[in-house]
mmCIF file of C-alpha atoms and ligand atoms in Angstrom:
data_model
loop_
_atom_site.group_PDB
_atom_site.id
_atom_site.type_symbol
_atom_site.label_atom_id
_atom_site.label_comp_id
_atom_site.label_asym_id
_atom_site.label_seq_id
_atom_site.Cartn_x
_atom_site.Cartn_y
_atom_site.Cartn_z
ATOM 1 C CA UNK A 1 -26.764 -9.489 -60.107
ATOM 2 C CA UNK A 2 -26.275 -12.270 -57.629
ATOM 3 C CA UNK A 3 -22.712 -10.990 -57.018
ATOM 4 C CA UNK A 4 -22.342 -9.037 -53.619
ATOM 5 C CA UNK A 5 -23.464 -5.507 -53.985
ATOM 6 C CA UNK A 6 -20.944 -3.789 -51.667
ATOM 7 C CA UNK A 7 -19.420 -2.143 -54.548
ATOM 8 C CA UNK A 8 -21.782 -0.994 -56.446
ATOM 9 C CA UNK A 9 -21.702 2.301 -55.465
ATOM 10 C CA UNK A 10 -22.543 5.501 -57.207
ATOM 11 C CA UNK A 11 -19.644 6.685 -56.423
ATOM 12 C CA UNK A 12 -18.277 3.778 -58.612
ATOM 13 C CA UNK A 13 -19.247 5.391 -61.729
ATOM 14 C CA UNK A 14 -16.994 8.379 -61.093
ATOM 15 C CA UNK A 15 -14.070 9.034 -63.256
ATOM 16 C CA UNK A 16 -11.743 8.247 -61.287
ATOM 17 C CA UNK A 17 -8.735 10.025 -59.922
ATOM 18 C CA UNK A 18 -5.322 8.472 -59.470
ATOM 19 C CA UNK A 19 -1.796 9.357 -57.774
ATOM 20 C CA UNK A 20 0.687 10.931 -60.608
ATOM 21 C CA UNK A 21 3.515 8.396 -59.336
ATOM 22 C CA UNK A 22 0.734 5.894 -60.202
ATOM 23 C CA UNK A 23 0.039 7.565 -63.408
ATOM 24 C CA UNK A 24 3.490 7.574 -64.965
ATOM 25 C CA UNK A 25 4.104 4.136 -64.007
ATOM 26 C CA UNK A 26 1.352 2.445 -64.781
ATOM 27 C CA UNK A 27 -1.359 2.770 -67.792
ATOM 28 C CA UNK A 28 -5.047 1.701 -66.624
ATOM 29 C CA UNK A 29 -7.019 -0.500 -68.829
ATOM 30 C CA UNK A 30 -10.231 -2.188 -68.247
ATOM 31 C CA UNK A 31 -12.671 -2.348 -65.017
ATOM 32 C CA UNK A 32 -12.892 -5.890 -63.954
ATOM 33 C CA UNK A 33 -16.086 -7.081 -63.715
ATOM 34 C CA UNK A 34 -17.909 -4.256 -65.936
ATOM 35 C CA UNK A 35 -18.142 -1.851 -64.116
ATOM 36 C CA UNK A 36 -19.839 -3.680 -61.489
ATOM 37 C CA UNK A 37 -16.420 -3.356 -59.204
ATOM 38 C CA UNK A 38 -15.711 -0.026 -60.800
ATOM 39 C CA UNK A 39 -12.492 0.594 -58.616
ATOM 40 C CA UNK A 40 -10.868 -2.603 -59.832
ATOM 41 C CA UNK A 41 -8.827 -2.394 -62.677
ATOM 42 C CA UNK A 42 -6.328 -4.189 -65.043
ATOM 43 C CA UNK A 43 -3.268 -1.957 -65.891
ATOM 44 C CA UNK A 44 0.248 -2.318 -67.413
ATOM 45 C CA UNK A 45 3.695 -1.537 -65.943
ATOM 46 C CA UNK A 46 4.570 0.709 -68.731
ATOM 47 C CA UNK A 47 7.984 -0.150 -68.513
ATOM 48 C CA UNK A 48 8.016 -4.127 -68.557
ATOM 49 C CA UNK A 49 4.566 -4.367 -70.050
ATOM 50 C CA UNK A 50 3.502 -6.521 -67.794
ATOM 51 C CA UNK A 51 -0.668 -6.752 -66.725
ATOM 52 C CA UNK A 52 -1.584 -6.390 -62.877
ATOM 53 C CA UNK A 53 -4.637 -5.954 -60.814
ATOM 54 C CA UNK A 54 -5.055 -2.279 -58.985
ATOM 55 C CA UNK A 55 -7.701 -2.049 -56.575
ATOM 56 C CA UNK A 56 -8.522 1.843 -55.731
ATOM 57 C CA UNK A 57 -8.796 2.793 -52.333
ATOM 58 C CA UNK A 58 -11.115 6.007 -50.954
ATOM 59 C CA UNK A 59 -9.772 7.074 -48.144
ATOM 60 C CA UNK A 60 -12.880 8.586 -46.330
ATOM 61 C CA UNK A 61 -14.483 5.210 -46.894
ATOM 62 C CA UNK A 62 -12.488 2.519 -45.076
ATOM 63 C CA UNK A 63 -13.604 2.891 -41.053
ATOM 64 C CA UNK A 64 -11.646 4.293 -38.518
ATOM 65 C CA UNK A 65 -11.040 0.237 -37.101
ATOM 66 C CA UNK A 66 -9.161 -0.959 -40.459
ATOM 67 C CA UNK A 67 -6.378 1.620 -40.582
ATOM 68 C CA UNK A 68 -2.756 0.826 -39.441
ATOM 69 C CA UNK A 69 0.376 2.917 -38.660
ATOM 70 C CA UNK A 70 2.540 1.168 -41.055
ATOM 71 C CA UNK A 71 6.515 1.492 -40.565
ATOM 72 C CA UNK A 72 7.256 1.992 -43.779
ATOM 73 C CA UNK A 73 4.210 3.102 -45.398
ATOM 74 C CA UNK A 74 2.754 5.543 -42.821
ATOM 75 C CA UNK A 75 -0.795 5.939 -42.214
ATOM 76 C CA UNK A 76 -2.390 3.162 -44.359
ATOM 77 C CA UNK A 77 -5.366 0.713 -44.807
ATOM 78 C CA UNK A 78 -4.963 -2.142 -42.768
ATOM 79 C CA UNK A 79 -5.840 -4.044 -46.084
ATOM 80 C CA UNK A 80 -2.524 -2.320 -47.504
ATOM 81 C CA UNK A 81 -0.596 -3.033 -44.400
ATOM 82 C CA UNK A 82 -1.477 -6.962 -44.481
ATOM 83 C CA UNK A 83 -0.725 -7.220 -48.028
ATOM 84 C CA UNK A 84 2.489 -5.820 -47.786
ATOM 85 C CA UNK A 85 3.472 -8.509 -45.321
ATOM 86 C CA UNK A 86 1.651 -11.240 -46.138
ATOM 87 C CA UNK A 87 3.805 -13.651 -48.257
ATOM 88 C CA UNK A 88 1.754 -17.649 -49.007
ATOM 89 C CA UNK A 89 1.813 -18.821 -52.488
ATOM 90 C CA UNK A 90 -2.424 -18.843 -51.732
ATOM 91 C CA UNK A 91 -2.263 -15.398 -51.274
ATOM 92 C CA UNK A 92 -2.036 -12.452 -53.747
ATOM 93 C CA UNK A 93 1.086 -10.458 -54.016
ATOM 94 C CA UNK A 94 1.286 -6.911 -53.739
ATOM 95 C CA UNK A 95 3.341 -5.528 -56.453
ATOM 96 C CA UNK A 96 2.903 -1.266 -55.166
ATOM 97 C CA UNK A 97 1.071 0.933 -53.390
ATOM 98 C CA UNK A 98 0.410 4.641 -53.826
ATOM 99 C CA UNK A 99 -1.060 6.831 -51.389
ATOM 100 C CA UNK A 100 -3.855 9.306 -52.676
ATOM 101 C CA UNK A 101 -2.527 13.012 -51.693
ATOM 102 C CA UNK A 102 -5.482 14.866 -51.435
ATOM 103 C CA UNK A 103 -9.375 14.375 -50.533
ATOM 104 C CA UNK A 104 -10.074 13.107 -53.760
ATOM 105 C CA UNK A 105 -7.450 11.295 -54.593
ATOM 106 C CA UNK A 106 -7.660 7.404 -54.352
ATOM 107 C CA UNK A 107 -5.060 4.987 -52.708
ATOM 108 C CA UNK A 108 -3.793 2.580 -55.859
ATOM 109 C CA UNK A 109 -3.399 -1.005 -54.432
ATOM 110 C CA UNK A 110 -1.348 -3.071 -57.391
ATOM 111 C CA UNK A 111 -1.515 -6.694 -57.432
ATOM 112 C CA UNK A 112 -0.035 -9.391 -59.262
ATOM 113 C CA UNK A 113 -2.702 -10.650 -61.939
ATOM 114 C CA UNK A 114 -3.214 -14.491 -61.220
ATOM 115 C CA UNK A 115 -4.198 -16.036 -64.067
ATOM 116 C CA UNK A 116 -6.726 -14.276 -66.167
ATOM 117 C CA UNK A 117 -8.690 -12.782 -63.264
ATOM 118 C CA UNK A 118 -11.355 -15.500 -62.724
ATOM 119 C CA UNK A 119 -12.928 -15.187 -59.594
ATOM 120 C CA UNK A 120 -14.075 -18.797 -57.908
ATOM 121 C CA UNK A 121 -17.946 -16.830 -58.374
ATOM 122 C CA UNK A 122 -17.262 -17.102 -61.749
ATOM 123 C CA UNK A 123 -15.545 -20.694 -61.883
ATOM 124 C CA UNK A 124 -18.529 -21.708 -59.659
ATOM 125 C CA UNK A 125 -21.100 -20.085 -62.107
ATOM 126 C CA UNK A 126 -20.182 -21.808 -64.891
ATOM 127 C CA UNK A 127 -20.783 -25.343 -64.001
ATOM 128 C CA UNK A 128 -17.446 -26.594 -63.953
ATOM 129 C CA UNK A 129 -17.117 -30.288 -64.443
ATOM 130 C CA UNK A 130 -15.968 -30.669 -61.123
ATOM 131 C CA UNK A 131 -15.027 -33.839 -59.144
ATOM 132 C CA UNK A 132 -14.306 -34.418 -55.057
ATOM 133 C CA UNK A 133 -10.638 -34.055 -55.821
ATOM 134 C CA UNK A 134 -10.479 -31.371 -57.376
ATOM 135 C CA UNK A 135 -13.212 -29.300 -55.372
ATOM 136 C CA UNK A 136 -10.602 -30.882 -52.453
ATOM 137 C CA UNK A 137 -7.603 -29.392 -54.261
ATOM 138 C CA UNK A 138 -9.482 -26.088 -54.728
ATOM 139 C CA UNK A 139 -10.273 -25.932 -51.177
ATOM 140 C CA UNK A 140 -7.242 -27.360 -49.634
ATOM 141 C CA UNK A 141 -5.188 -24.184 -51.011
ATOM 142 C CA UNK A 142 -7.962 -21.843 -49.266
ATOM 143 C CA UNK A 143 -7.553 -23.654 -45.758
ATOM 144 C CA UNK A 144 -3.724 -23.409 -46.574
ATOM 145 C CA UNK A 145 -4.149 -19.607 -46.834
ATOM 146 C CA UNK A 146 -6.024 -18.936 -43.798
ATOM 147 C CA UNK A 147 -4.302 -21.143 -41.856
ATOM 148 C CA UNK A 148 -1.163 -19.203 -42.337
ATOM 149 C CA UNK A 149 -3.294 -15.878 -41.462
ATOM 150 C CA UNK A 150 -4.819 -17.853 -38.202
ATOM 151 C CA UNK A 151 -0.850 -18.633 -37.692
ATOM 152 C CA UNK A 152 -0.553 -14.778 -37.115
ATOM 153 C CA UNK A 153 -3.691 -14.372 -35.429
ATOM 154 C CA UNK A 154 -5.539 -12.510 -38.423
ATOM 155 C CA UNK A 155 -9.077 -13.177 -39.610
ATOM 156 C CA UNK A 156 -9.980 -12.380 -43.019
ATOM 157 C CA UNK A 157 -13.344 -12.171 -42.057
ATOM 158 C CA UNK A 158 -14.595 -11.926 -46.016
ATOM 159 C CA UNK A 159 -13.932 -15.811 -47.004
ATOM 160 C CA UNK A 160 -16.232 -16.419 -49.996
ATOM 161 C CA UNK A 161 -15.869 -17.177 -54.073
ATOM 162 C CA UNK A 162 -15.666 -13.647 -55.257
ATOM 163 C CA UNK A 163 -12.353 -12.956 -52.612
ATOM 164 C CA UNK A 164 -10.824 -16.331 -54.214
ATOM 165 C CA UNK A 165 -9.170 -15.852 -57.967
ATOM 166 C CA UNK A 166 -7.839 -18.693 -59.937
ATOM 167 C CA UNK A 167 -5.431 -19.523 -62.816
ATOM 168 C CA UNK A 168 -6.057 -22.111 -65.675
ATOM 169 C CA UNK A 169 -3.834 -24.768 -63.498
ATOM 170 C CA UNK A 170 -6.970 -24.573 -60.815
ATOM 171 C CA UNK A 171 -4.318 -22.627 -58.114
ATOM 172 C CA UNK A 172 -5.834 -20.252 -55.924
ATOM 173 C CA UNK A 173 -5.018 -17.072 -54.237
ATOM 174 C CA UNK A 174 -6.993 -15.334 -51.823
ATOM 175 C CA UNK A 175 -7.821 -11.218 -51.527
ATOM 176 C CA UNK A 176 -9.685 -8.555 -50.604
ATOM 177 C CA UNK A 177 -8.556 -7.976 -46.927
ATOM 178 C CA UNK A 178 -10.614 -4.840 -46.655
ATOM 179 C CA UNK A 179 -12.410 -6.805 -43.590
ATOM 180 C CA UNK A 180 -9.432 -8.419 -42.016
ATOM 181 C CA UNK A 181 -9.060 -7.646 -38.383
ATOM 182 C CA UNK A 182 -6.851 -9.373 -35.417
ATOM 183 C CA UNK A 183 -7.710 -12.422 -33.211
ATOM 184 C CA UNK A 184 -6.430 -10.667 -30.571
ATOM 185 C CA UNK A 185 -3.904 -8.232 -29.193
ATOM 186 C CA UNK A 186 -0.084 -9.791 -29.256
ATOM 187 C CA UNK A 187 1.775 -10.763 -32.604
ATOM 188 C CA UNK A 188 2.420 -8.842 -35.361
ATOM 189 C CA UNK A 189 2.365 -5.927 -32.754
ATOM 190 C CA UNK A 190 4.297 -3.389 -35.020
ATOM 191 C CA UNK A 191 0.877 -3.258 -37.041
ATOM 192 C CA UNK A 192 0.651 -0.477 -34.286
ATOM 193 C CA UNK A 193 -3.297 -0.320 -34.882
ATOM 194 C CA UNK A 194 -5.009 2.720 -34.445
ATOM 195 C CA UNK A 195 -8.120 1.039 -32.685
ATOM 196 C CA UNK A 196 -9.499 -2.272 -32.639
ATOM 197 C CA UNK A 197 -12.019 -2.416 -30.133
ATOM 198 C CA UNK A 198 -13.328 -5.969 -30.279
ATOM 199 C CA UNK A 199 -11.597 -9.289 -31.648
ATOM 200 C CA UNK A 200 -12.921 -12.208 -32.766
ATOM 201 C CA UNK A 201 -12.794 -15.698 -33.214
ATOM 202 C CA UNK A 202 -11.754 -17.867 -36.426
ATOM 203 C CA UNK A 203 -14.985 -20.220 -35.648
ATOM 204 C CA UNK A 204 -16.889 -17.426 -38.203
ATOM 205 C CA UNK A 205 -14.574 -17.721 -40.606
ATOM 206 C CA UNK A 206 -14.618 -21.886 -40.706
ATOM 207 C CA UNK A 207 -18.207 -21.171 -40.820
ATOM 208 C CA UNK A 208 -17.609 -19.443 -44.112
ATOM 209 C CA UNK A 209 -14.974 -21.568 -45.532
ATOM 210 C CA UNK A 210 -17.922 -24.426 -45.163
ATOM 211 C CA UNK A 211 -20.139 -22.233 -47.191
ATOM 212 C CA UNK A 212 -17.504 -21.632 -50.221
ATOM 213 C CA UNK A 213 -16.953 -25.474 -49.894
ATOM 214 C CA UNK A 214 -20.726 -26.048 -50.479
ATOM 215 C CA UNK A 215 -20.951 -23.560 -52.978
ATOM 216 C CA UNK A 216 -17.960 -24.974 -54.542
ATOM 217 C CA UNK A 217 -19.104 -28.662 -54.665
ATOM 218 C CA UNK A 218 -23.101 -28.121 -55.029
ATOM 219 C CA UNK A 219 -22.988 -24.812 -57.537
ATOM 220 C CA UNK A 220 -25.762 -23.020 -54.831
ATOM 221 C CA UNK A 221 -25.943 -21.717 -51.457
ATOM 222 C CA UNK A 222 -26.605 -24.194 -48.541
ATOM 223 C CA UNK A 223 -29.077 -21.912 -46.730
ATOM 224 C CA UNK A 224 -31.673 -20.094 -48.757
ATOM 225 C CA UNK A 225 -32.950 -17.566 -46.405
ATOM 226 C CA UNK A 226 -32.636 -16.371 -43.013
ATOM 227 C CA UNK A 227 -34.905 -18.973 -41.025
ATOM 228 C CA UNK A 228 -32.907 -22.192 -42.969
ATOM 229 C CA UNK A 229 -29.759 -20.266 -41.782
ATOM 230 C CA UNK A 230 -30.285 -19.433 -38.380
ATOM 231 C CA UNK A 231 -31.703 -22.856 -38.096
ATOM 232 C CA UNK A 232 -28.958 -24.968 -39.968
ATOM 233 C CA UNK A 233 -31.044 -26.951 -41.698
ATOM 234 C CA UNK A 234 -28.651 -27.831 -44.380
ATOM 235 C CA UNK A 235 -29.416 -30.574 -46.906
ATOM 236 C CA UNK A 236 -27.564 -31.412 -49.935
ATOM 237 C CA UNK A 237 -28.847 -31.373 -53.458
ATOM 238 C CA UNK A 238 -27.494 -34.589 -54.342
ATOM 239 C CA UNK A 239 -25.206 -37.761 -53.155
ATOM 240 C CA UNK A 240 -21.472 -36.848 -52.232
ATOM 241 C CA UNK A 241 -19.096 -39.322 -50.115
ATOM 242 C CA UNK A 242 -19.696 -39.590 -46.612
ATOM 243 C CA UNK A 243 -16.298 -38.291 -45.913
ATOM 244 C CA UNK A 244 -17.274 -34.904 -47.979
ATOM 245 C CA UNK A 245 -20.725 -35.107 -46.170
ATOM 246 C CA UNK A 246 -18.736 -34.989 -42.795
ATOM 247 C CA UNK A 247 -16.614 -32.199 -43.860
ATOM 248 C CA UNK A 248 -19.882 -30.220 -44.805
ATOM 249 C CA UNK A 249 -21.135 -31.178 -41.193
ATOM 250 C CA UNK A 250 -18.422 -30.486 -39.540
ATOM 251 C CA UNK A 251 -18.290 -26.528 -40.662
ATOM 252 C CA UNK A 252 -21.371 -25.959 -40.568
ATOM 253 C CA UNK A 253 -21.997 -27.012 -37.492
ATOM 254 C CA UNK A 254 -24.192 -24.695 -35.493
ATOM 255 C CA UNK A 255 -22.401 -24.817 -32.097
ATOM 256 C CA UNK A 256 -19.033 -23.170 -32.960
ATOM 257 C CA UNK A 257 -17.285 -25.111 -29.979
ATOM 258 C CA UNK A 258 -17.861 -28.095 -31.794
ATOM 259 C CA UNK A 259 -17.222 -27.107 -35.061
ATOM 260 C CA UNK A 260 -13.712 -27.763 -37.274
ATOM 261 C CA UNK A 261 -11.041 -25.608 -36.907
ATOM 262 C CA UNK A 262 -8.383 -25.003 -39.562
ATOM 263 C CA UNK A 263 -6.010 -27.345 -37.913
ATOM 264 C CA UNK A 264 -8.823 -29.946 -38.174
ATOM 265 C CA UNK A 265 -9.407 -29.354 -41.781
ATOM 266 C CA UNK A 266 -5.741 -29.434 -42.294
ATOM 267 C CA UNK A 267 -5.645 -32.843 -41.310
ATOM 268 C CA UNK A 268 -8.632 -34.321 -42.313
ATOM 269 C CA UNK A 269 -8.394 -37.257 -45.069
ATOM 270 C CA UNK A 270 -10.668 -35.764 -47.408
ATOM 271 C CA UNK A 271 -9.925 -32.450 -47.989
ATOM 272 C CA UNK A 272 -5.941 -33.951 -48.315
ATOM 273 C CA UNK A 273 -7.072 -36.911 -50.134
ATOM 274 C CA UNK A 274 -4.640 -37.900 -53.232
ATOM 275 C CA UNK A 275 -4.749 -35.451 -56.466
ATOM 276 C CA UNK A 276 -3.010 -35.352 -59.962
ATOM 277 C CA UNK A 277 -3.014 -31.983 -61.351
ATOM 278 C CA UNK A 278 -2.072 -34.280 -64.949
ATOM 279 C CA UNK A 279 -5.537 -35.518 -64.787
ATOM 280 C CA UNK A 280 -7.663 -32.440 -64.986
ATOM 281 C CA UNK A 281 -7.417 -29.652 -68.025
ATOM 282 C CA UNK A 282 -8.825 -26.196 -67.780
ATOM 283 C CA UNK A 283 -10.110 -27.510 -71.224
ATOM 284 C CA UNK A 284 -12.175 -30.803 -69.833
ATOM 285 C CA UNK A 285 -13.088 -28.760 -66.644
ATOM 286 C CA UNK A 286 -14.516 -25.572 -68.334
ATOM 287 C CA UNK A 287 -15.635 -26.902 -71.543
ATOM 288 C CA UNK A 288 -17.452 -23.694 -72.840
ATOM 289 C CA UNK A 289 -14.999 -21.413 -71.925
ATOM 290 C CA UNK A 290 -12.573 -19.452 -73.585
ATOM 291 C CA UNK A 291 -10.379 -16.886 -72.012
ATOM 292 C CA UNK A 292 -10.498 -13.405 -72.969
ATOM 293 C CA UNK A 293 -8.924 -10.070 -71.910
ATOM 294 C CA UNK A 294 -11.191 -8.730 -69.760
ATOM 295 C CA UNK A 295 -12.721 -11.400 -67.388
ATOM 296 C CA UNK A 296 -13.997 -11.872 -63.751
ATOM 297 C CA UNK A 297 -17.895 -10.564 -64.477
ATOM 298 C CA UNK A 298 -17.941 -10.220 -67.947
ATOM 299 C CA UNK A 299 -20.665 -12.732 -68.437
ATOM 300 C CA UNK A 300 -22.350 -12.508 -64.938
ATOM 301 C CA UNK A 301 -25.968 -10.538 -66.170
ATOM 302 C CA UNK A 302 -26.362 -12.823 -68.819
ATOM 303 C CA UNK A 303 -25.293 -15.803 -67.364
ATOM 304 C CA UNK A 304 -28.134 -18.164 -67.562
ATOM 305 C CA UNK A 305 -27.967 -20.298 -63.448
ATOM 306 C CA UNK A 306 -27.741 -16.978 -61.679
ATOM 307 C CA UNK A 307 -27.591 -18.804 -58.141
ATOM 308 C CA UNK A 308 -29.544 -17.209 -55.070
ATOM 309 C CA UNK A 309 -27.025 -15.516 -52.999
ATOM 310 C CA UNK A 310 -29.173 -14.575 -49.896
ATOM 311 C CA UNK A 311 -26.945 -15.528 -47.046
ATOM 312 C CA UNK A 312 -23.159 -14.412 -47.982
ATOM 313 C CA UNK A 313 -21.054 -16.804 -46.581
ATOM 314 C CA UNK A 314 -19.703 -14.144 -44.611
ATOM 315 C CA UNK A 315 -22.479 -12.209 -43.616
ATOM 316 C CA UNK A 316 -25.098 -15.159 -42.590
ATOM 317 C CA UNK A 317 -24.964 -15.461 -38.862
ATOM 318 C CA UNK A 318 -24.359 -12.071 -38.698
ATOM 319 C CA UNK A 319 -20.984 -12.081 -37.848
ATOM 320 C CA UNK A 320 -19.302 -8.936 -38.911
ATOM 321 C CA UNK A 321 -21.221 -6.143 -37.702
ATOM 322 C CA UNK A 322 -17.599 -4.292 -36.551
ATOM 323 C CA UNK A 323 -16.212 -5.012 -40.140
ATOM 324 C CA UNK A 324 -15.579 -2.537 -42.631
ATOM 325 C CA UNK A 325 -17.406 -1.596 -45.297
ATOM 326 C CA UNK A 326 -17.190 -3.174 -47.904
ATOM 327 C CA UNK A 327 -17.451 -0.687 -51.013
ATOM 328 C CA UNK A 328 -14.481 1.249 -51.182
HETATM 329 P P1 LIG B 1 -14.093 -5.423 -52.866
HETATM 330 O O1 LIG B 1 -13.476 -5.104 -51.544
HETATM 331 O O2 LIG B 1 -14.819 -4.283 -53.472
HETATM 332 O O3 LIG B 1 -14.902 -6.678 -52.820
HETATM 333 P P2 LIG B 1 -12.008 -6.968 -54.137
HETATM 334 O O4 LIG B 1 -10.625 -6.735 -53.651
HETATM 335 O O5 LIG B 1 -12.697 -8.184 -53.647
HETATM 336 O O6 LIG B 1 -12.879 -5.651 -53.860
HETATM 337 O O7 LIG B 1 -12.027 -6.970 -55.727
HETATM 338 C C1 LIG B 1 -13.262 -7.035 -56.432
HETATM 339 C C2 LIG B 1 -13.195 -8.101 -57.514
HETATM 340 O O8 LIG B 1 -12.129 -7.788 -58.410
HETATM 341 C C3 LIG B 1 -12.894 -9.494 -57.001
HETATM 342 O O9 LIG B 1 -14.079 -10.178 -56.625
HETATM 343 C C4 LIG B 1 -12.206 -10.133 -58.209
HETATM 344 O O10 LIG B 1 -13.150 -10.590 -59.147
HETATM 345 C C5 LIG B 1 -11.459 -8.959 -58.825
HETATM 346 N N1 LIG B 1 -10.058 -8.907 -58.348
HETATM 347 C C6 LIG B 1 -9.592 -8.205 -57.293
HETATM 348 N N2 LIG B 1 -8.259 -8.366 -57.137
HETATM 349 C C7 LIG B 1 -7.867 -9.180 -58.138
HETATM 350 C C8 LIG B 1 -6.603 -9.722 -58.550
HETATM 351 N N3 LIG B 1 -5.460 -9.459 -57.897
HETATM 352 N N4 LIG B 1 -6.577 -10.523 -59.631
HETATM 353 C C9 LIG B 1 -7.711 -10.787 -60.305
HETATM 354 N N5 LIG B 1 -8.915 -10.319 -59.975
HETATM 355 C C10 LIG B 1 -9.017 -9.525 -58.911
HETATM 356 MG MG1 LIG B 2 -14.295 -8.595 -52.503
HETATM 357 MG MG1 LIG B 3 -13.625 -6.048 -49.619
#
């Protein structure tokens, strides 16, 4: 698989064990992604029948850094915590939470489902007919999001196409805050955290919004192994506009004092260039596709342009090395 293999776990292939309040609420249907992110699920709200998203949570597996003292939850992932406060049309909503009891009991995180569960990894993998507006549009939304979370001095710190979902009108919504820390001591104080010992900067994180915008616009990776990365040598695999180009250049620029911030990207004339949603169909954009039930990875093994995923766009210039796991 060319999908990130934090999650694949062996854990993972354990039956898994849920809260009872989560139980009589909620029925649990599929695994998302086929097993491959065994802890994701789609589930109904047995009363209104509606589908959501519930990401399980092990508590001996998130580190002793990404826990929070939440005022009304209690003791909780800091993942939980941010959800619950977080509130940007580009991110996801978090419909419930349950906290697992005992050892072996798993934390339920429910989510709204956006869309059908496509993943941008997905979108990206199957060729979309894309043009620079809407690759602009897609992207635009993602600097919206984290600019809100740089706004309150939080780093996701896990920007890449799998941690990006879409619906069928190309809107976007980012999760997965399992490796979300804080720029630095000061707002959003009452997070009370247990122990952050080291804070970084958002430069890594433009860094990796350049990568999802390459990915996005070119269908591969920009670096292809470690020397290319730590070296920069980008090149692109064909002819985009020089204001796209720039864009490119400007995120992944090696020196991280010279490259864009989010404010830059924000107001830069290309990624806010003019768009019509009217012009663009799901249809026109995804000709082959048809949605199903069960999505995200359904197709990924047999998918035929498996792209090289050496460098995650998060984890080239090894940035994260006091992040969390990621395979919870
Ligand atoms: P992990 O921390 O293991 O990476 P994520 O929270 O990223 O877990 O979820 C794994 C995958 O499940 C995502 O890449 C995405 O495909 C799918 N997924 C997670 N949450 C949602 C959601 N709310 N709606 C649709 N798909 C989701
Ligand atoms: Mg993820
Ligand atoms: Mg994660």
């Amino acid at each position: 698989s060319s999908r990130g293999a934090s999650s694949i776990t062996q854990e993972s292939c354990k039956e898994v064990e849920a809260t009872k309040d989560y139980e009589s609420k909620y029925e649990t249907l599929e695994s998302i992604g086929k097993g491959a992110f065994g802890f994701v699920k789609l589930a109904r709200q047995k009363q209104t029948g509606d589908h959501v998203v519930v990401k399980f949570i092990r508590r001996s597996k998130v580190l002793k850094d990404c826990w929070a003292e939440d005022a009304t939850l209690g003791l909780v992932p800091l993942e939980v915590s941010l959800l619950a406060k977080l509130k940007h049309p580009n991110i996801v909503t978090m419909i419930d939470y349950f906290k697992g009891g005992s050892e072996d009991e798993l934390d339920q995180l429910v989510m709204e489902k956006h869309g059908s569960g496509m993943d941008l990894f997905e979108f990206i993998d199957r060729s979309p007919n894309l043009d620079e507006a809407l690759a602009s549009y897609i992207f635009r939304q993602v600097v919206s999001a984290v600019s809100y979370l740089h706004s309150l001095d939080i780093l996701h710190r896990d920007i890449k196409d799998e941690n990006i979902i879409m619906n069928e009108q190309f809107q976007v919504k980012l999760i997965d805050f399992g490796s979300a820390a804080f720029m630095k001591p000061g707002k959003f104080s009452e997070y009370a955290l247990i122990s952050i010992h080291r804070y970084s900067g958002p430069e890594l994180e433009m860094w990796s919004l350049g990568v999802t915008l390459y990915t996005l616009v070119f269908g591969e990776n920009p670096f292809y192994d470690i020397e290319e990365t730590i070296n920069c040598v980008m090149s692109l695999p064909f002819d985009v506009s020089q204001d796209l180009t720039e864009v490119l250049e400007w995120l992944l620029c090696p020196l991280p004092e010279h490259r864009a911030t989010i404010g830059d990207m924000e107001g830069d004339p290309w990624v806010q260039q003019p768009f019509n949603l009217n012009d663009y169909t799901w249809k026109d954009v995804l000709p082959n596709f048809e949605f199903h039930g069960n999505t995200a990875a359904d197709n990924r093994e047999d998918t035929p342009d498996v792209k090289k995923r050496l460098c995650s766009s998060s984890s080239s210039f090894g940035g994260h090395d006091d992040g969390c796991r990621d395979d919870n």
